[in-house]
Amino acid sequence: MAKSPEVKLAVFGRAGVGKSALVVRFLTRRFIWEYDPTLESTYRHQATIDDEVVAMEILDTAGQEDPLQKESHMRWGEGFVIVYDITDRGSFEEVGPLRGLLEEVKKPKNVPLVLVGNKADLNHARQVGTEEGERLAAEMACAFYECSACADEGGTVSEAFHELCREVRRR
Ligand code: GDP
Ligand code: MG
């Protein structure tokens, strides 16, 4: 089999939205309750997507880096997961500015992106409606998933990462 190209993915979003939990869920299908919030790591992973082996490198950002670090992460990545927490309106409000910065850093290229509203298991504490996430994703012309890193029924977390890989490889 031909050596598969590597896709570089970076996960962005306010600290505490569940970036690390989502990445760990995707890689291990498990949920880890506590994960060092200051940790930034990259992981390698292979998956078969539409009958093709795709190798990916995933950068789990800490969400508290300075602007220069953030920009260098954005330059490194080819595809981006922007995560907010459906129980934290402030995290949703940070999505637009993050996307704006991405566009600026990647200009004039189109930025492959998926939007993820995490912690869908905490519906009782919801502050951001599903339609609001859908509307924002439509504005950004990207796919949208509501999911839960701790109760990932149906593999929505993998679906989001796989869709992002497809999006990167389409361009
Ligand atoms: P990060 O700072 O974005 O990497 O966030 P973490 O992955 O460290 O998660 C922050 C906190 O949210 C931790 O206490 C996690 O256990 C919790 N958490 C992450 N994802 C979920 C989820 O889908 N549902 C619930 N209920 N808690 C979550
Ligand atoms: Mg983290």
Coordinates of N, CA, C and O and ligand atoms in Angstrom, one line a residue:
M1 N 0.8 -1.2 0.0 CA 0.0 0.0 0.0 C 0.9 1.2 0.0 O 1.9 1.3 0.7
A2 N 0.5 2.3 -0.8 CA 1.2 3.5 -0.8 C 1.2 4.2 0.6 O 0.3 4.0 1.3
K3 N 2.3 4.8 0.8 CA 2.4 5.5 2.1 C 1.4 6.6 2.2 O 1.3 7.4 1.3
S4 N 0.6 6.6 3.2 CA -0.4 7.6 3.3 C 0.1 9.0 3.7 O 1.0 9.0 4.6
P5 N -0.3 10.1 3.2 CA 0.2 11.4 3.6 C -0.4 11.7 5.0 O -1.4 11.1 5.4
E6 N 0.4 12.5 5.7 CA 0.0 12.8 7.0 C -0.9 14.1 7.0 O -0.6 15.1 6.3
V7 N -1.9 14.1 7.8 CA -2.8 15.2 7.9 C -2.6 15.8 9.3 O -2.6 15.1 10.3
K8 N -2.3 17.1 9.3 CA -2.1 17.8 10.6 C -3.3 18.5 11.1 O -3.8 19.5 10.4
L9 N -3.8 18.1 12.2 CA -5.0 18.6 12.8 C -4.7 19.3 14.1 O -3.9 18.8 14.9
A10 N -5.3 20.5 14.4 CA -5.1 21.1 15.6 C -6.5 21.4 16.3 O -7.4 21.7 15.6
V11 N -6.5 21.3 17.6 CA -7.8 21.5 18.3 C -7.7 22.7 19.1 O -6.8 22.9 20.0
F12 N -8.6 23.6 18.9 CA -8.7 24.9 19.5 C -9.9 25.1 20.3 O -11.0 24.5 20.0
G13 N -9.9 26.0 21.3 CA -11.1 26.4 22.1 C -10.6 26.8 23.5 O -9.5 26.4 23.9
R14 N -11.5 27.5 24.1 CA -11.2 28.0 25.5 C -10.8 26.9 26.4 O -11.3 25.8 26.3
A15 N -10.0 27.2 27.4 CA -9.6 26.2 28.4 C -10.8 25.7 29.1 O -11.7 26.4 29.4
G16 N -10.9 24.3 29.2 CA -12.0 23.7 30.0 C -13.1 23.2 29.1 O -14.0 22.6 29.7
V17 N -13.1 23.5 27.8 CA -14.2 23.0 27.0 C -14.2 21.5 26.7 O -15.2 20.9 26.3
G18 N -13.0 20.9 27.0 CA -13.0 19.4 26.8 C -12.1 19.0 25.6 O -12.3 17.9 25.1
K19 N -11.2 19.8 25.2 CA -10.3 19.5 24.0 C -9.6 18.2 24.3 O -9.6 17.3 23.5
S20 N -8.9 18.1 25.4 CA -8.1 17.0 25.7 C -9.0 15.7 25.9 O -8.7 14.7 25.3
A21 N -10.1 15.9 26.5 CA -11.1 14.8 26.7 C -11.5 14.2 25.3 O -11.6 13.0 25.1
L22 N -11.8 15.2 24.4 CA -12.2 14.8 23.0 C -11.1 14.0 22.3 O -11.4 13.0 21.6
V23 N -9.9 14.5 22.4 CA -8.8 13.9 21.7 C -8.6 12.5 22.3 O -8.4 11.5 21.5
V24 N -8.6 12.4 23.6 CA -8.3 11.1 24.2 C -9.5 10.2 23.9 O -9.2 9.0 23.6
R25 N -10.7 10.6 23.8 CA -11.8 9.8 23.4 C -11.6 9.3 22.0 O -11.8 8.1 21.7
F26 N -11.2 10.2 21.1 CA -11.0 9.8 19.7 C -9.9 8.7 19.6 O -10.1 7.8 18.9
L27 N -8.8 8.9 20.3 CA -7.7 8.0 20.2 C -7.9 6.7 20.9 O -7.4 5.7 20.5
T28 N -8.6 6.7 22.0 CA -8.7 5.5 22.9 C -10.1 5.0 23.1 O -10.3 4.0 23.7
R29 N -11.1 5.8 22.7 CA -12.5 5.5 22.9 C -12.8 5.4 24.4 O -13.7 4.8 24.8
R30 N -12.0 6.1 25.2 CA -12.3 6.2 26.6 C -12.4 7.6 27.0 O -11.9 8.5 26.3
F31 N -12.9 7.8 28.2 CA -13.0 9.1 28.8 C -12.1 9.2 30.0 O -12.1 8.4 30.8
I32 N -11.3 10.3 30.0 CA -10.5 10.5 31.2 C -11.0 11.8 31.9 O -11.0 12.8 31.3
W33 N -11.4 11.6 33.1 CA -12.0 12.8 33.8 C -11.1 14.0 34.0 O -11.5 15.1 33.7
E34 N -9.9 13.7 34.5 CA -9.0 14.8 34.7 C -7.8 14.7 33.9 O -7.2 13.7 33.8
Y35 N -7.5 15.8 33.2 CA -6.4 15.9 32.3 C -5.7 17.2 32.6 O -6.4 18.2 32.7
D36 N -4.4 17.2 32.7 CA -3.7 18.4 33.0 C -4.0 19.5 32.1 O -3.8 19.4 30.9
P37 N -4.7 20.6 32.6 CA -5.2 21.6 31.7 C -4.1 22.5 31.0 O -4.4 23.2 30.1
T38 N -2.9 22.4 31.6 CA -1.8 23.2 31.0 C -1.0 22.4 30.0 O -0.1 23.0 29.3
L39 N -1.4 21.2 29.8 CA -0.6 20.3 28.9 C -0.9 20.5 27.5 O -2.1 20.7 27.1
E40 N 0.1 20.6 26.7 CA -0.1 20.6 25.2 C 0.6 19.4 24.7 O 1.7 19.2 25.0
S41 N -0.1 18.6 23.8 CA 0.6 17.5 23.3 C 0.2 17.2 21.8 O -0.8 17.7 21.4
T42 N 1.1 16.5 21.2 CA 0.7 16.0 19.8 C 0.6 14.5 19.9 O 1.4 13.8 20.6
Y43 N -0.3 14.0 19.1 CA -0.5 12.5 19.0 C -0.5 12.1 17.6 O -0.8 12.9 16.7
R44 N 0.0 10.9 17.3 CA -0.1 10.3 16.0 C -1.2 9.2 16.0 O -1.4 8.5 17.0
H45 N -1.9 9.2 14.9 CA -3.1 8.2 14.8 C -3.3 7.9 13.4 O -3.0 8.7 12.5
Q46 N -3.7 6.6 13.2 CA -4.1 6.2 11.8 C -5.5 5.7 11.8 O -5.9 5.0 12.8
A47 N -6.2 6.0 10.8 CA -7.6 5.5 10.7 C -7.9 5.2 9.3 O -7.3 5.8 8.3
T48 N -8.9 4.3 9.0 CA -9.3 4.1 7.7 C -10.6 4.9 7.4 O -11.6 4.7 8.1
I49 N -10.5 5.8 6.5 CA -11.6 6.7 6.2 C -11.9 6.5 4.7 O -11.1 6.7 3.9
D50 N -13.1 6.1 4.5 CA -13.6 5.9 3.1 C -12.6 4.9 2.4 O -12.1 5.2 1.3
D51 N -12.2 3.8 3.0 CA -11.3 2.8 2.5 C -9.9 3.3 2.2 O -9.2 2.7 1.4
E52 N -9.5 4.4 2.8 CA -8.2 4.9 2.7 C -7.5 5.0 4.0 O -8.2 5.5 5.0
V53 N -6.3 4.6 4.1 CA -5.6 4.8 5.4 C -5.1 6.2 5.5 O -4.4 6.7 4.6
V54 N -5.5 6.9 6.5 CA -5.1 8.3 6.7 C -4.3 8.4 8.0 O -4.7 7.9 9.1
A55 N -3.0 8.9 7.9 CA -2.2 9.1 9.1 C -2.4 10.5 9.5 O -2.4 11.4 8.7
M56 N -2.6 10.7 10.8 CA -2.8 12.1 11.2 C -1.9 12.4 12.4 O -1.6 11.5 13.2
E57 N -1.6 13.7 12.5 CA -0.9 14.2 13.7 C -1.9 15.2 14.3 O -2.5 16.0 13.6
I58 N -2.2 15.0 15.6 CA -3.2 15.9 16.3 C -2.5 16.7 17.4 O -1.9 16.1 18.3
L59 N -2.7 18.0 17.3 CA -2.2 18.9 18.3 C -3.3 19.3 19.2 O -4.3 19.9 18.8
D60 N -3.2 18.9 20.5 CA -4.2 19.3 21.5 C -3.6 20.6 22.2 O -2.7 20.5 23.0
T61 N -4.1 21.7 21.8 CA -3.6 23.0 22.4 C -4.1 23.1 23.8 O -5.1 22.5 24.2
A62 N -3.4 23.9 24.6 CA -3.8 24.1 26.0 C -4.9 25.1 26.1 O -5.7 25.2 27.1
G63 N -5.1 26.0 25.1 CA -6.1 27.0 25.2 C -5.8 28.2 26.0 O -6.6 29.0 26.4
Q64 N -4.5 28.3 26.4 CA -4.1 29.5 27.2 C -2.8 30.0 26.7 O -2.0 30.6 27.5
E65 N -2.5 29.8 25.4 CA -1.2 30.2 24.9 C -1.2 31.7 24.5 O -2.2 32.2 24.3
D66 N 0.0 32.2 24.4 CA 0.0 33.6 24.0 C -0.2 33.7 22.5 O -0.1 32.7 21.8
P67 N -0.5 35.0 22.0 CA -0.8 35.1 20.6 C 0.2 34.6 19.7 O -0.2 34.0 18.6
L68 N 1.5 34.7 20.0 CA 2.5 34.2 19.1 C 2.4 32.7 19.0 O 2.6 32.1 17.9
Q69 N 2.3 32.0 20.1 CA 2.2 30.5 20.1 C 1.0 30.1 19.3 O 1.0 29.1 18.6
K70 N -0.1 30.8 19.6 CA -1.4 30.5 18.9 C -1.2 30.5 17.4 O -1.6 29.6 16.7
E71 N -0.6 31.6 16.9 CA -0.4 31.8 15.5 C 0.5 30.7 15.0 O 0.3 30.2 13.8
S72 N 1.5 30.3 15.7 CA 2.4 29.3 15.2 C 1.7 27.9 15.1 O 1.9 27.2 14.2
H73 N 0.8 27.7 16.0 CA 0.0 26.5 16.0 C -0.9 26.5 14.8 O -1.2 25.5 14.1
M74 N -1.4 27.7 14.5 CA -2.3 27.8 13.3 C -1.6 27.6 12.0 O -2.1 27.1 11.1
R75 N -0.4 28.1 12.0 CA 0.4 27.9 10.8 C 0.8 26.5 10.6 O 0.8 25.9 9.5
W76 N 1.0 25.8 11.7 CA 1.4 24.3 11.6 C 0.2 23.5 11.1 O 0.4 22.6 10.3
G77 N -1.0 23.8 11.5 CA -2.1 22.9 11.2 C -2.6 23.0 9.8 O -2.5 24.1 9.2
E78 N -3.3 22.0 9.3 CA -3.9 22.0 8.0 C -5.4 22.0 8.2 O -6.2 22.4 7.3
G79 N -5.9 21.4 9.3 CA -7.3 21.3 9.6 C -7.5 21.6 11.0 O -6.7 21.3 11.9
F80 N -8.7 22.2 11.4 CA -8.9 22.7 12.7 C -10.3 22.2 13.3 O -11.3 22.3 12.6
V81 N -10.2 21.8 14.5 CA -11.4 21.5 15.3 C -11.6 22.7 16.2 O -10.7 23.0 17.0
I82 N -12.7 23.5 16.1 CA -12.9 24.5 17.1 C -14.0 24.0 18.0 O -15.1 23.6 17.6
V83 N -13.7 24.0 19.3 CA -14.5 23.4 20.3 C -15.1 24.5 21.2 O -14.4 25.4 21.7
Y84 N -16.4 24.4 21.5 CA -16.9 25.2 22.6 C -17.7 24.2 23.5 O -17.9 23.0 23.2
D85 N -18.1 24.7 24.7 CA -18.8 23.9 25.7 C -20.3 24.4 25.7 O -20.5 25.6 25.9
I86 N -21.2 23.5 25.4 CA -22.6 24.0 25.4 C -23.1 24.6 26.7 O -24.2 25.3 26.7
T87 N -22.4 24.4 27.8 CA -22.8 24.9 29.1 C -22.0 26.2 29.4 O -22.1 26.7 30.5
D88 N -21.3 26.7 28.4 CA -20.4 27.9 28.7 C -20.5 28.9 27.5 O -19.9 28.7 26.5
R89 N -21.5 29.8 27.6 CA -21.7 30.8 26.5 C -20.4 31.5 26.1 O -20.2 31.8 24.9
G90 N -19.6 31.8 27.1 CA -18.4 32.5 26.8 C -17.5 31.8 25.8 O -16.8 32.3 24.9
S91 N -17.5 30.4 26.0 CA -16.6 29.6 25.1 C -17.2 29.7 23.7 O -16.4 29.6 22.7
F92 N -18.5 29.8 23.5 CA -19.1 29.9 22.2 C -18.8 31.2 21.6 O -18.5 31.3 20.4
E93 N -18.7 32.3 22.4 CA -18.4 33.6 21.9 C -17.0 33.7 21.4 O -16.6 34.6 20.7
E94 N -16.1 32.8 21.9 CA -14.7 32.8 21.5 C -14.5 32.1 20.1 O -13.4 32.3 19.5
V95 N -15.5 31.5 19.6 CA -15.4 30.7 18.3 C -15.1 31.7 17.2 O -14.2 31.5 16.4
G96 N -15.9 32.7 17.1 CA -15.8 33.7 16.0 C -14.4 34.3 15.9 O -13.8 34.2 14.8
P97 N -13.9 34.9 17.0 CA -12.6 35.4 17.0 C -11.5 34.4 16.6 O -10.6 34.8 15.9
L98 N -11.6 33.2 17.1 CA -10.7 32.2 16.7 C -10.7 31.9 15.2 O -9.6 31.8 14.6
R99 N -11.9 31.8 14.7 CA -12.0 31.6 13.3 C -11.4 32.8 12.5 O -10.7 32.6 11.5
G100 N -11.7 34.0 13.0 CA -11.1 35.2 12.3 C -9.6 35.1 12.3 O -9.0 35.4 11.2
L101 N -9.0 34.8 13.4 CA -7.6 34.7 13.5 C -7.0 33.6 12.5 O -6.0 33.8 11.8
L102 N -7.7 32.5 12.5 CA -7.3 31.4 11.5 C -7.3 31.9 10.1 O -6.4 31.6 9.3
E103 N -8.4 32.6 9.7 CA -8.5 33.1 8.3 C -7.3 34.0 8.0 O -6.8 34.0 6.9
E104 N -7.0 34.8 9.0 CA -6.0 35.8 8.8 C -4.6 35.1 8.6 O -3.8 35.4 7.7
V105 N -4.3 34.1 9.5 CA -3.1 33.4 9.5 C -2.9 32.6 8.2 O -1.8 32.5 7.6
K106 N -4.0 32.0 7.7 CA -4.0 31.1 6.6 C -4.2 31.8 5.2 O -4.2 31.2 4.2
K107 N -4.5 33.1 5.3 CA -4.9 33.9 4.1 C -3.8 33.6 3.0 O -2.6 33.7 3.3
P108 N -4.2 33.5 1.7 CA -5.5 33.5 1.2 C -6.1 32.1 1.1 O -7.1 31.9 0.4
K109 N -5.6 31.1 1.8 CA -6.1 29.8 1.7 C -7.4 29.6 2.5 O -7.7 30.3 3.5
N110 N -8.3 28.7 2.0 CA -9.5 28.3 2.7 C -9.1 27.5 3.9 O -8.2 26.7 3.8
V111 N -9.8 27.6 5.0 CA -9.4 26.9 6.2 C -10.3 25.7 6.5 O -11.5 25.9 6.8
P112 N -9.9 24.5 6.3 CA -10.7 23.3 6.7 C -11.0 23.3 8.2 O -10.0 23.4 9.0
L113 N -12.2 23.2 8.5 CA -12.7 23.4 9.9 C -13.9 22.5 10.2 O -14.7 22.3 9.4
V114 N -14.0 22.1 11.5 CA -15.2 21.6 12.0 C -15.5 22.3 13.3 O -14.6 22.6 14.1
L115 N -16.8 22.5 13.6 CA -17.2 23.1 14.8 C -17.8 22.0 15.7 O -18.7 21.3 15.3
V116 N -17.4 22.0 17.0 CA -17.9 21.0 17.9 C -18.4 21.6 19.2 O -17.7 22.4 19.8
G117 N -19.7 21.4 19.5 CA -20.2 21.8 20.8 C -20.1 20.6 21.7 O -20.9 19.6 21.5
N118 N -19.3 20.7 22.7 CA -19.0 19.5 23.6 C -19.9 19.6 24.8 O -20.5 20.6 25.1
K119 N -19.9 18.5 25.6 CA -20.6 18.3 26.9 C -22.1 18.3 26.7 O -22.9 18.8 27.5
A120 N -22.5 17.7 25.6 CA -23.9 17.5 25.3 C -24.6 16.7 26.3 O -25.9 16.7 26.4
D121 N -23.9 15.9 27.1 CA -24.5 15.2 28.2 C -25.0 16.1 29.3 O -25.8 15.7 30.1
L122 N -24.6 17.3 29.3 CA -25.0 18.3 30.4 C -26.1 19.2 29.9 O -26.1 20.4 30.1
N123 N -27.1 18.6 29.3 CA -28.2 19.3 28.7 C -28.9 20.2 29.7 O -29.4 21.3 29.3
H124 N -29.0 19.8 30.9 CA -29.7 20.5 31.9 C -29.0 21.9 32.2 O -29.6 22.8 32.7
A125 N -27.7 22.0 31.9 CA -27.0 23.2 32.2 C -26.7 24.0 30.9 O -25.8 24.9 30.9
R126 N -27.4 23.6 29.8 CA -27.1 24.2 28.5 C -27.3 25.7 28.5 O -28.3 26.2 29.0
Q127 N -26.3 26.4 27.9 CA -26.4 27.8 27.7 C -26.4 28.2 26.2 O -26.6 29.4 25.8
V128 N -26.1 27.2 25.3 CA -26.0 27.5 23.9 C -26.9 26.5 23.2 O -26.7 25.3 23.3
G129 N -27.9 27.0 22.5 CA -28.9 26.1 21.8 C -28.2 25.4 20.6 O -27.3 26.0 20.0
T130 N -28.8 24.3 20.3 CA -28.2 23.5 19.1 C -28.4 24.4 17.8 O -27.4 24.4 17.0
E131 N -29.5 25.1 17.7 CA -29.7 25.9 16.5 C -28.6 27.0 16.4 O -28.2 27.4 15.3
E132 N -28.2 27.5 17.5 CA -27.2 28.6 17.5 C -25.8 28.0 16.9 O -25.2 28.7 16.1
G133 N -25.5 26.8 17.3 CA -24.3 26.1 16.8 C -24.4 25.9 15.3 O -23.5 26.1 14.6
E134 N -25.6 25.4 14.9 CA -25.9 25.1 13.5 C -25.8 26.4 12.7 O -25.2 26.4 11.6
R135 N -26.3 27.5 13.2 CA -26.3 28.7 12.5 C -24.8 29.2 12.3 O -24.4 29.7 11.2
L136 N -24.1 29.2 13.4 CA -22.7 29.6 13.3 C -21.9 28.8 12.3 O -21.1 29.3 11.5
A137 N -22.1 27.5 12.4 CA -21.4 26.6 11.4 C -21.8 26.9 10.0 O -20.9 26.9 9.1
A138 N -23.1 27.2 9.8 CA -23.5 27.6 8.4 C -22.8 28.9 8.0 O -22.3 29.0 6.8
E139 N -22.7 29.8 8.9 CA -22.0 31.1 8.6 C -20.5 30.8 8.2 O -19.9 31.5 7.3
M140 N -19.9 29.8 8.9 CA -18.5 29.5 8.7 C -18.3 28.5 7.6 O -17.2 28.1 7.3
A141 N -19.4 28.0 7.0 CA -19.4 27.0 6.0 C -18.7 25.8 6.4 O -17.8 25.3 5.7
C142 N -19.0 25.3 7.6 CA -18.3 24.1 8.0 C -19.2 23.1 8.7 O -20.4 23.4 8.9
A143 N -18.8 21.9 8.9 CA -19.6 20.9 9.5 C -19.8 21.2 11.0 O -18.9 21.8 11.6
F144 N -20.9 20.7 11.6 CA -21.1 21.0 13.0 C -21.5 19.7 13.7 O -22.3 18.9 13.2
Y145 N -21.0 19.5 14.9 CA -21.4 18.3 15.7 C -21.6 18.7 17.1 O -20.7 19.4 17.7
E146 N -22.7 18.3 17.7 CA -22.8 18.3 19.2 C -22.4 17.0 19.7 O -22.9 16.0 19.2
C147 N -21.5 16.9 20.7 CA -21.1 15.6 21.2 C -20.7 15.7 22.6 O -20.8 16.8 23.2
S148 N -20.4 14.5 23.1 CA -19.9 14.5 24.5 C -18.7 13.5 24.6 O -18.8 12.4 24.2
A149 N -17.7 14.1 25.1 CA -16.5 13.2 25.3 C -16.7 12.1 26.3 O -16.1 11.1 26.2
C150 N -17.6 12.3 27.2 CA -17.8 11.3 28.3 C -18.9 10.3 27.9 O -18.9 9.2 28.4
A151 N -19.8 10.7 27.1 CA -20.9 9.8 26.7 C -21.1 9.8 25.2 O -22.0 10.4 24.7
D152 N -20.1 9.3 24.5 CA -20.1 9.4 23.1 C -20.9 8.3 22.4 O -20.3 7.4 21.8
E153 N -22.2 8.5 22.4 CA -23.0 7.5 21.8 C -22.9 7.6 20.3 O -23.0 8.7 19.8
G154 N -22.7 6.5 19.6 CA -22.7 6.5 18.1 C -21.4 7.1 17.5 O -21.4 7.2 16.3
G155 N -20.4 7.3 18.3 CA -19.1 7.7 17.7 C -19.1 9.1 17.0 O -18.4 9.2 16.1
T156 N -19.9 10.0 17.6 CA -19.9 11.4 17.0 C -18.5 12.0 17.0 O -18.2 12.8 16.1
V157 N -17.7 11.7 18.0 CA -16.4 12.4 18.2 C -15.5 11.9 17.0 O -14.9 12.7 16.3
S158 N -15.5 10.6 16.7 CA -14.7 10.1 15.6 C -15.2 10.7 14.3 O -14.5 11.1 13.4
E159 N -16.6 10.8 14.2 CA -17.2 11.3 12.9 C -16.6 12.7 12.7 O -16.3 13.1 11.5
A160 N -16.6 13.5 13.7 CA -16.1 14.9 13.5 C -14.6 14.9 13.1 O -14.3 15.7 12.1
F161 N -13.8 14.1 13.7 CA -12.4 14.1 13.2 C -12.2 13.5 11.8 O -11.5 14.0 11.0
H162 N -13.0 12.5 11.5 CA -12.9 11.9 10.2 C -13.4 12.9 9.1 O -12.8 13.0 8.0
E163 N -14.5 13.6 9.4 CA -15.0 14.6 8.5 C -13.9 15.7 8.2 O -13.7 16.2 7.1
L164 N -13.2 16.1 9.3 CA -12.2 17.1 9.1 C -11.1 16.6 8.2 O -10.6 17.3 7.3
C165 N -10.7 15.3 8.4 CA -9.6 14.7 7.5 C -10.1 14.8 6.0 O -9.3 15.1 5.1
R166 N -11.4 14.4 5.8 CA -11.9 14.5 4.4 C -11.8 15.9 3.9 O -11.4 16.1 2.8
E167 N -12.2 16.8 4.7 CA -12.2 18.2 4.3 C -10.8 18.7 4.0 O -10.6 19.3 2.9
V168 N -9.8 18.3 4.8 CA -8.4 18.6 4.5 C -8.0 18.0 3.1 O -7.3 18.7 2.3
R169 N -8.3 16.8 2.9 CA -7.8 16.1 1.7 C -8.6 16.5 0.5 O -8.1 16.3 -0.6
R170 N -9.7 17.1 0.6 CA -10.5 17.6 -0.5 C -9.8 18.8 -1.1 O -10.0 19.2 -2.3
R171 N -9.0 19.6 -0.3 CA -8.5 20.8 -0.8 C -7.2 20.7 -1.4 O -6.4 19.8 -1.2
Ligands
GDP1 P1 -9.5 21.3 27.9 O1 -8.9 22.4 28.8 O2 -10.3 22.0 26.8 O3 -8.5 20.3 27.4 O4 -10.6 20.5 28.7 P2 -10.4 19.1 29.4 O5 -10.4 18.0 28.4 O6 -9.3 19.1 30.4 O7 -11.8 19.0 30.2 C1 -12.1 20.0 31.2 C2 -13.1 19.5 32.2 O8 -14.4 19.2 31.5 C3 -12.7 18.2 32.8 O9 -13.1 18.2 34.2 C4 -13.4 17.1 32.1 O10 -13.7 16.0 32.9 C5 -14.7 17.8 31.7 N1 -15.3 17.3 30.4 C6 -14.7 17.2 29.2 N2 -15.5 16.8 28.3 C7 -16.7 16.6 28.9 C8 -18.0 16.1 28.5 O11 -18.2 15.8 27.3 N3 -19.0 16.0 29.4 C9 -18.8 16.4 30.7 N4 -19.8 16.3 31.6 N5 -17.6 16.8 31.2 C10 -16.6 16.9 30.3
MG2 MG -6.4 20.3 27.6

